[in-house]
Short mmCIF file of C-alpha atoms (C1' of nucleotides) in Angstrom, two decimals:
data_model
loop_
_atom_site.label_atom_id
_atom_site.label_comp_id
_atom_site.label_asym_id
_atom_site.label_seq_id
_atom_site.Cartn_x
_atom_site.Cartn_y
_atom_site.Cartn_z
CA MET A 1 -80.66 -123.07 -206.37
CA PRO A 2 -83.91 -123.61 -204.67
CA GLU A 3 -85.00 -120.92 -202.29
CA LEU A 4 -88.01 -120.98 -200.00
CA PRO A 5 -90.73 -121.04 -202.71
CA GLU A 6 -89.07 -123.90 -204.62
CA VAL A 7 -88.58 -125.99 -201.47
CA GLU A 8 -92.14 -125.23 -200.39
CA THR A 9 -93.39 -126.37 -203.81
CA ILE A 10 -91.43 -129.61 -203.58
CA ALA A 11 -92.61 -130.24 -200.02
CA SER A 12 -96.25 -129.74 -200.94
CA GLN A 13 -95.97 -132.00 -203.97
CA LEU A 14 -94.37 -134.77 -201.91
CA ARG A 15 -97.06 -134.29 -199.27
CA ASN A 16 -100.05 -134.12 -201.59
CA GLY A 17 -98.89 -135.99 -204.67
CA ASN A 18 -99.37 -134.65 -208.18
CA GLU A 19 -100.42 -135.82 -211.67
CA THR A 20 -97.49 -138.20 -211.96
CA ALA A 21 -96.85 -139.40 -208.41
CA PRO A 22 -98.71 -140.29 -205.23
CA SER A 23 -98.26 -138.65 -201.84
CA LEU A 24 -95.33 -140.03 -199.87
CA VAL A 25 -97.19 -139.68 -196.59
CA GLY A 26 -98.00 -143.09 -195.18
CA GLN A 27 -95.50 -144.88 -197.40
CA VAL A 28 -93.11 -147.37 -195.82
CA ILE A 29 -89.42 -147.38 -196.71
CA LEU A 30 -88.02 -150.61 -198.12
CA GLY A 31 -84.45 -149.37 -198.24
CA ALA A 32 -82.10 -146.73 -199.53
CA ASP A 33 -79.27 -146.60 -202.06
CA LEU A 34 -76.53 -144.05 -201.64
CA CYS A 35 -74.92 -143.31 -205.00
CA TRP A 36 -72.59 -140.52 -203.83
CA ALA A 37 -71.38 -141.03 -200.27
CA ARG A 38 -70.71 -137.38 -199.46
CA SER A 39 -74.33 -136.46 -200.10
CA LEU A 40 -75.08 -138.11 -196.76
CA ALA A 41 -74.03 -135.72 -194.01
CA ALA A 42 -75.03 -138.00 -191.12
CA PRO A 43 -75.10 -140.65 -189.83
CA ASP A 44 -72.55 -143.02 -191.42
CA PRO A 45 -73.96 -145.10 -194.31
CA GLU A 46 -74.30 -148.37 -192.35
CA THR A 47 -76.28 -146.73 -189.55
CA PHE A 48 -78.29 -144.86 -192.17
CA TYR A 49 -79.33 -148.02 -194.04
CA LEU A 50 -80.25 -149.87 -190.85
CA THR A 51 -82.15 -146.97 -189.32
CA ILE A 52 -84.20 -145.92 -192.34
CA LYS A 53 -85.39 -149.39 -193.33
CA GLY A 54 -89.01 -150.03 -192.41
CA ARG A 55 -89.78 -146.45 -191.35
CA GLN A 56 -93.06 -144.88 -192.36
CA VAL A 57 -93.36 -141.34 -193.70
CA THR A 58 -95.55 -139.51 -191.21
CA GLY A 59 -95.40 -136.00 -192.62
CA ILE A 60 -93.56 -133.61 -194.92
CA SER A 61 -92.72 -129.99 -194.26
CA ARG A 62 -90.18 -127.23 -194.79
CA ARG A 63 -88.05 -125.03 -192.55
CA GLY A 64 -86.07 -122.31 -194.32
CA LYS A 65 -84.61 -124.04 -197.36
CA PHE A 66 -84.59 -127.44 -195.64
CA LEU A 67 -87.00 -130.17 -196.71
CA LEU A 68 -88.20 -132.26 -193.76
CA ILE A 69 -89.50 -135.79 -194.28
CA ASN A 70 -90.73 -137.04 -190.93
CA LEU A 71 -90.29 -140.75 -190.25
CA GLU A 72 -92.00 -141.48 -186.95
CA ASP A 73 -89.29 -140.69 -184.35
CA GLN A 74 -86.70 -139.83 -187.01
CA ALA A 75 -86.54 -137.31 -189.83
CA LEU A 76 -84.89 -137.29 -193.22
CA VAL A 77 -83.67 -133.72 -193.71
CA ILE A 78 -82.59 -132.56 -197.17
CA HIS A 79 -80.91 -129.35 -198.27
CA LEU A 80 -80.84 -128.97 -202.07
CA ARG A 81 -78.20 -126.22 -202.10
CA MET A 82 -77.47 -125.05 -205.67
CA SER A 83 -78.54 -127.86 -207.95
CA GLY A 84 -80.51 -130.42 -205.94
CA ASP A 85 -83.86 -131.79 -207.06
CA ILE A 86 -86.31 -134.49 -205.98
CA ARG A 87 -88.20 -136.93 -208.23
CA VAL A 88 -90.86 -139.45 -207.29
CA GLU A 89 -91.27 -142.23 -209.86
CA PRO A 90 -91.90 -145.95 -210.35
CA GLY A 91 -89.02 -147.94 -208.87
CA GLN A 92 -87.80 -151.49 -208.51
CA ASN A 93 -90.02 -154.51 -209.15
CA VAL A 94 -92.68 -152.40 -210.79
CA LEU A 95 -93.74 -152.20 -214.41
CA ARG A 96 -92.49 -149.02 -216.03
CA GLU A 97 -89.50 -148.81 -213.70
CA MET A 98 -87.66 -145.61 -214.56
CA PRO A 99 -83.93 -145.61 -215.27
CA ILE A 100 -81.58 -144.04 -212.75
CA GLN A 101 -80.62 -140.57 -213.98
CA PRO A 102 -77.19 -139.01 -214.27
CA HIS A 103 -76.36 -137.18 -211.02
CA ASP A 104 -78.79 -139.20 -208.88
CA ARG A 105 -77.11 -139.17 -205.45
CA MET A 106 -79.58 -141.10 -203.29
CA ILE A 107 -82.60 -143.30 -203.91
CA ILE A 108 -85.24 -144.08 -201.29
CA ASN A 109 -87.30 -147.15 -202.25
CA PHE A 110 -90.79 -147.62 -200.85
CA GLU A 111 -92.74 -150.84 -200.32
CA SER A 112 -95.38 -149.51 -202.73
CA GLY A 113 -92.86 -149.78 -205.59
CA TRP A 114 -92.47 -146.03 -205.89
CA ARG A 115 -89.15 -144.41 -205.19
CA MET A 116 -87.81 -140.97 -204.37
CA ALA A 117 -84.60 -139.87 -206.08
CA PHE A 118 -82.36 -137.08 -204.83
CA ASN A 119 -80.59 -135.69 -207.88
CA ASP A 120 -77.83 -133.12 -207.49
CA THR A 121 -75.50 -132.19 -210.34
CA ARG A 122 -73.06 -130.11 -208.34
CA LYS A 123 -72.98 -132.40 -205.27
CA PHE A 124 -73.43 -129.50 -202.84
CA GLY A 125 -76.70 -130.85 -201.43
CA ARG A 126 -76.79 -132.78 -198.16
CA VAL A 127 -79.06 -135.32 -196.49
CA TRP A 128 -79.30 -136.01 -192.76
CA LEU A 129 -81.18 -138.73 -190.92
CA THR A 130 -81.66 -137.53 -187.38
CA ASP A 131 -83.80 -137.94 -184.28
CA ASP A 132 -83.13 -134.31 -183.31
CA VAL A 133 -84.25 -131.96 -186.08
CA GLN A 134 -84.43 -129.14 -183.56
CA ARG A 135 -80.71 -129.33 -182.89
CA LEU A 136 -79.83 -129.61 -186.58
CA LEU A 137 -81.80 -126.47 -187.44
CA GLN A 138 -81.33 -124.49 -184.24
CA ARG A 139 -79.21 -121.76 -185.79
CA LEU A 140 -81.78 -120.82 -188.45
CA GLY A 141 -83.30 -117.37 -188.27
CA PRO A 142 -87.07 -116.83 -188.21
CA GLU A 143 -89.39 -117.93 -191.01
CA PRO A 144 -90.40 -114.95 -193.17
CA PHE A 145 -94.08 -115.85 -192.65
CA ASP A 146 -93.78 -116.32 -188.87
CA PRO A 147 -96.73 -114.32 -187.46
CA SER A 148 -94.63 -113.29 -184.46
CA LEU A 149 -92.23 -111.57 -186.87
CA ASP A 150 -94.04 -108.24 -187.11
CA GLU A 151 -92.77 -105.04 -188.69
CA LYS A 152 -91.62 -103.64 -185.35
CA ARG A 153 -89.53 -106.69 -184.53
CA PHE A 154 -88.09 -106.83 -188.06
CA SER A 155 -87.17 -103.17 -187.84
CA GLU A 156 -85.36 -103.79 -184.55
CA MET A 157 -83.50 -106.73 -186.06
CA LEU A 158 -82.26 -104.48 -188.87
CA HIS A 159 -81.35 -101.60 -186.58
CA ASN A 160 -78.99 -103.87 -184.63
CA ARG A 161 -77.00 -104.75 -187.74
CA LYS A 162 -74.38 -102.61 -189.36
CA ARG A 163 -74.23 -104.87 -192.38
CA ILE A 164 -75.01 -104.40 -196.05
CA ILE A 165 -78.69 -105.23 -196.46
CA LYS A 166 -78.48 -107.79 -199.27
CA PRO A 167 -76.01 -110.26 -197.70
CA LEU A 168 -77.80 -109.80 -194.38
CA LEU A 169 -81.14 -110.84 -195.89
CA MET A 170 -79.45 -113.88 -197.45
CA ASP A 171 -77.85 -114.87 -194.13
CA GLN A 172 -79.91 -117.85 -192.99
CA HIS A 173 -79.07 -117.13 -189.36
CA PHE A 174 -80.74 -113.73 -189.70
CA LEU A 175 -83.81 -114.76 -191.72
CA SER A 176 -84.40 -118.17 -193.28
CA GLY A 177 -85.50 -118.85 -196.82
CA LEU A 178 -84.28 -115.98 -199.00
CA GLY A 179 -81.64 -116.64 -201.66
CA ASN A 180 -80.13 -114.57 -204.44
CA ILE A 181 -83.19 -114.27 -206.69
CA TYR A 182 -85.90 -113.47 -204.17
CA THR A 183 -83.60 -111.06 -202.30
CA ASP A 184 -82.98 -109.02 -205.45
CA GLU A 185 -86.70 -109.09 -206.26
CA ALA A 186 -87.71 -108.06 -202.73
CA LEU A 187 -85.23 -105.17 -202.61
CA PHE A 188 -86.43 -103.91 -206.01
CA ARG A 189 -90.06 -104.06 -204.94
CA SER A 190 -89.12 -102.19 -201.77
CA ASN A 191 -87.22 -99.45 -203.66
CA LEU A 192 -84.15 -100.22 -201.55
CA HIS A 193 -80.59 -100.25 -202.91
CA PRO A 194 -78.85 -103.59 -202.25
CA LEU A 195 -75.84 -101.81 -200.71
CA ARG A 196 -77.86 -99.96 -198.06
CA ILE A 197 -76.64 -100.52 -194.49
CA ALA A 198 -79.31 -102.37 -192.53
CA SER A 199 -79.20 -100.11 -189.49
CA THR A 200 -79.93 -97.04 -191.61
CA LEU A 201 -83.34 -98.22 -192.76
CA SER A 202 -86.20 -96.16 -191.37
CA ASN A 203 -89.06 -97.94 -189.63
CA GLU A 204 -91.17 -97.27 -192.69
CA GLU A 205 -88.55 -98.78 -195.01
CA ALA A 206 -88.10 -101.83 -192.77
CA GLY A 207 -91.84 -102.44 -192.62
CA ARG A 208 -92.15 -102.07 -196.38
CA LEU A 209 -89.24 -104.49 -196.87
CA LEU A 210 -90.86 -107.17 -194.73
CA ARG A 211 -94.16 -106.78 -196.59
CA LYS A 212 -92.41 -107.04 -199.96
CA ILE A 213 -90.35 -110.05 -198.88
CA ARG A 214 -93.58 -111.83 -197.98
CA GLU A 215 -95.28 -110.64 -201.16
CA VAL A 216 -92.54 -111.90 -203.47
CA LEU A 217 -92.14 -115.21 -201.64
CA GLN A 218 -95.91 -115.78 -201.71
CA SER A 219 -95.99 -114.95 -205.39
CA GLY A 220 -93.16 -117.43 -205.96
CA ILE A 221 -95.09 -120.12 -204.09
CA ASP A 222 -98.28 -119.31 -206.02
CA HIS A 223 -96.35 -119.88 -209.27
CA ASN A 224 -94.80 -123.14 -208.01
CA GLY A 225 -91.37 -121.52 -207.79
CA SER A 226 -88.94 -120.60 -210.54
CA SER A 227 -87.50 -122.87 -213.22
CA ILE A 228 -84.24 -121.62 -214.67
CA ASP A 229 -81.16 -123.02 -216.35
CA TRP A 230 -81.27 -126.76 -216.85
CA VAL A 231 -83.21 -127.45 -213.66
CA TYR A 232 -86.88 -127.51 -214.50
CA ARG A 233 -89.40 -128.15 -211.77
CA GLY A 234 -92.58 -126.98 -213.41
CA GLY A 235 -92.70 -123.56 -211.78
CA ASN A 236 -93.00 -120.38 -213.80
CA PHE A 237 -92.13 -117.54 -211.46
CA GLN A 238 -89.14 -116.84 -213.72
CA ASN A 239 -91.65 -115.13 -215.99
CA HIS A 240 -92.36 -112.65 -213.23
CA PHE A 241 -88.80 -111.59 -212.40
CA GLN A 242 -88.50 -107.80 -212.46
CA VAL A 243 -84.73 -107.48 -212.03
CA TYR A 244 -83.10 -110.93 -211.77
CA ALA A 245 -81.53 -111.97 -215.10
CA ARG A 246 -82.76 -108.72 -216.71
CA VAL A 247 -79.45 -106.87 -217.08
CA GLY A 248 -79.73 -104.12 -219.69
CA LYS A 249 -83.48 -104.55 -220.08
CA ALA A 250 -85.89 -101.77 -219.28
CA CYS A 251 -87.17 -101.47 -215.72
CA TYR A 252 -90.90 -102.24 -215.79
CA VAL A 253 -91.53 -99.23 -213.55
CA CYS A 254 -89.35 -96.46 -215.02
CA GLY A 255 -87.73 -97.82 -218.18
CA THR A 256 -84.16 -97.38 -216.96
CA PRO A 257 -81.88 -100.30 -217.94
CA ILE A 258 -81.44 -102.82 -215.12
CA GLU A 259 -77.86 -103.02 -213.85
CA LYS A 260 -75.83 -105.84 -212.37
CA ILE A 261 -73.15 -105.43 -209.72
CA THR A 262 -71.40 -107.79 -207.31
CA VAL A 263 -72.42 -107.67 -203.66
CA GLY A 264 -70.96 -110.20 -201.26
CA GLN A 265 -69.60 -112.20 -204.20
CA ARG A 266 -73.10 -112.61 -205.63
CA GLY A 267 -74.50 -111.21 -208.85
CA THR A 268 -76.92 -108.48 -207.83
CA HIS A 269 -79.57 -107.00 -210.10
CA TYR A 270 -81.27 -103.66 -209.47
CA CYS A 271 -82.75 -100.59 -211.07
CA PRO A 272 -80.37 -97.64 -210.60
CA ALA A 273 -83.25 -95.20 -210.79
CA CYS A 274 -85.81 -96.92 -208.55
CA GLN A 275 -83.28 -98.11 -205.95
CA ILE A 276 -81.25 -95.06 -204.96
CA LYS A 277 -78.88 -95.05 -202.01
CA PRO A 278 -79.71 -92.09 -199.72
CA ASP A 279 -76.19 -90.67 -200.05
CA GLU A 280 -76.52 -90.71 -203.84
CA LYS A 281 -79.64 -88.57 -203.98
CA THR A 282 -78.76 -85.46 -205.88
CA ASP A 283 -81.53 -82.98 -205.10
"C1'" DC B 1 -68.80 -108.35 -185.26
"C1'" DA B 2 -68.30 -107.68 -190.27
"C1'" DC B 3 -66.13 -108.71 -194.41
"C1'" DG B 4 -63.27 -111.00 -198.01
"C1'" DT B 5 -61.58 -115.36 -199.81
"C1'" DC B 6 -61.70 -119.98 -200.64
"C1'" DA B 7 -63.56 -124.56 -200.92
"C1'" DC B 8 -66.98 -127.70 -202.38
"C1'" DC B 9 -68.77 -129.43 -207.73
"C1'" DT B 10 -70.54 -129.74 -212.65
"C1'" DG B 11 -72.06 -127.77 -216.83
"C1'" DC B 12 -73.16 -124.07 -219.90
"C1'" DG B 13 -72.29 -119.89 -222.70
"C1'" DT B 14 -68.83 -116.79 -224.47
"C1'" DG B 15 -64.89 -115.25 -226.75
"C1'" DC B 16 -60.48 -116.08 -228.69
"C1'" DT C 1 -63.40 -127.20 -233.37
"C1'" DG C 2 -60.97 -126.60 -229.09
"C1'" DC C 3 -60.25 -124.48 -224.94
"C1'" DA C 4 -59.80 -121.21 -221.23
"C1'" DC C 5 -62.66 -118.64 -218.55
"C1'" DG C 6 -66.50 -116.76 -216.05
"C1'" DC C 7 -70.70 -117.72 -214.19
"C1'" DA C 8 -74.60 -120.25 -211.74
"C1'" DG C 9 -81.10 -120.38 -207.23
"C1'" DG C 10 -75.87 -122.10 -201.35
"C1'" DT C 11 -73.21 -122.38 -197.28
"C1'" DG C 12 -69.43 -123.04 -194.02
"C1'" DA C 13 -64.58 -122.51 -192.65
"C1'" DC C 14 -61.03 -119.45 -192.40
"C1'" DG C 15 -58.19 -115.13 -191.90
"C1'" DT C 16 -58.05 -110.05 -191.23
#
DNA sequence: CACGTCACCTGCGTGC
DNA sequence: TGCACGCAGGTGACGT
């Protein structure tokens, strides 16, 4: 579910607090409850409980789709996968303690009385407690907003790959942060067909694609991410989708009905008039 | 290296 | 109403 903009939104809310919850930075951990054992990827539960107790949150950030909660010399790393979500709410021994919700997989209790709940309907999400974040995330591709990722370098990355562009963009080892929605939106805004072969993109097309990827991700962040299906996080970028979930509706640019095909086992939305494959041009 | 398939899970909408 | 089925913002392990 969450892609870069949603994780970025969650990270910034945990870092800065919001109307309903304080910042987690500076808070000291009282203990943790693991409600679904497999949500904890590492270490084993006993080591986890002993290690996390008493740690202070020293910072919160994001890398790709991973949420990083720094705890002095350790870090709590969370990947929300398809259905994960984070809540911060009043916890134990506090007035107005909130009830545990269905699908809560892990609870982190703070000395302040607040708690952080990791909720994950489909149980795909994972949590790590590690002293070596670098090693855990070493295989991730560059951040889309990395200043050292310029159009020339991006173009070279694409020219080395004889893969279909959409699954390549979603490959976290190639580029980190894009998922199914933002990839479809970026390709539409770049006028590129999702089945194009990466190595065939011209330098101009590659540069345009990088600019549009950044544009759509930034727009997602500015709107606090997307809220769709039963997972609501307060974002409203779903109101700005141009192709995702718009099958059969008129393209905002040319009026042609948006189509949906399967690419790499993923539902893929595009405008058949705006996103033409070069070998399909008829003139 | 690139691609397809499956596994991991639950819940919702659709059509019979 | 019941139920089978397809589908869903993700990723890794396989086999070809």
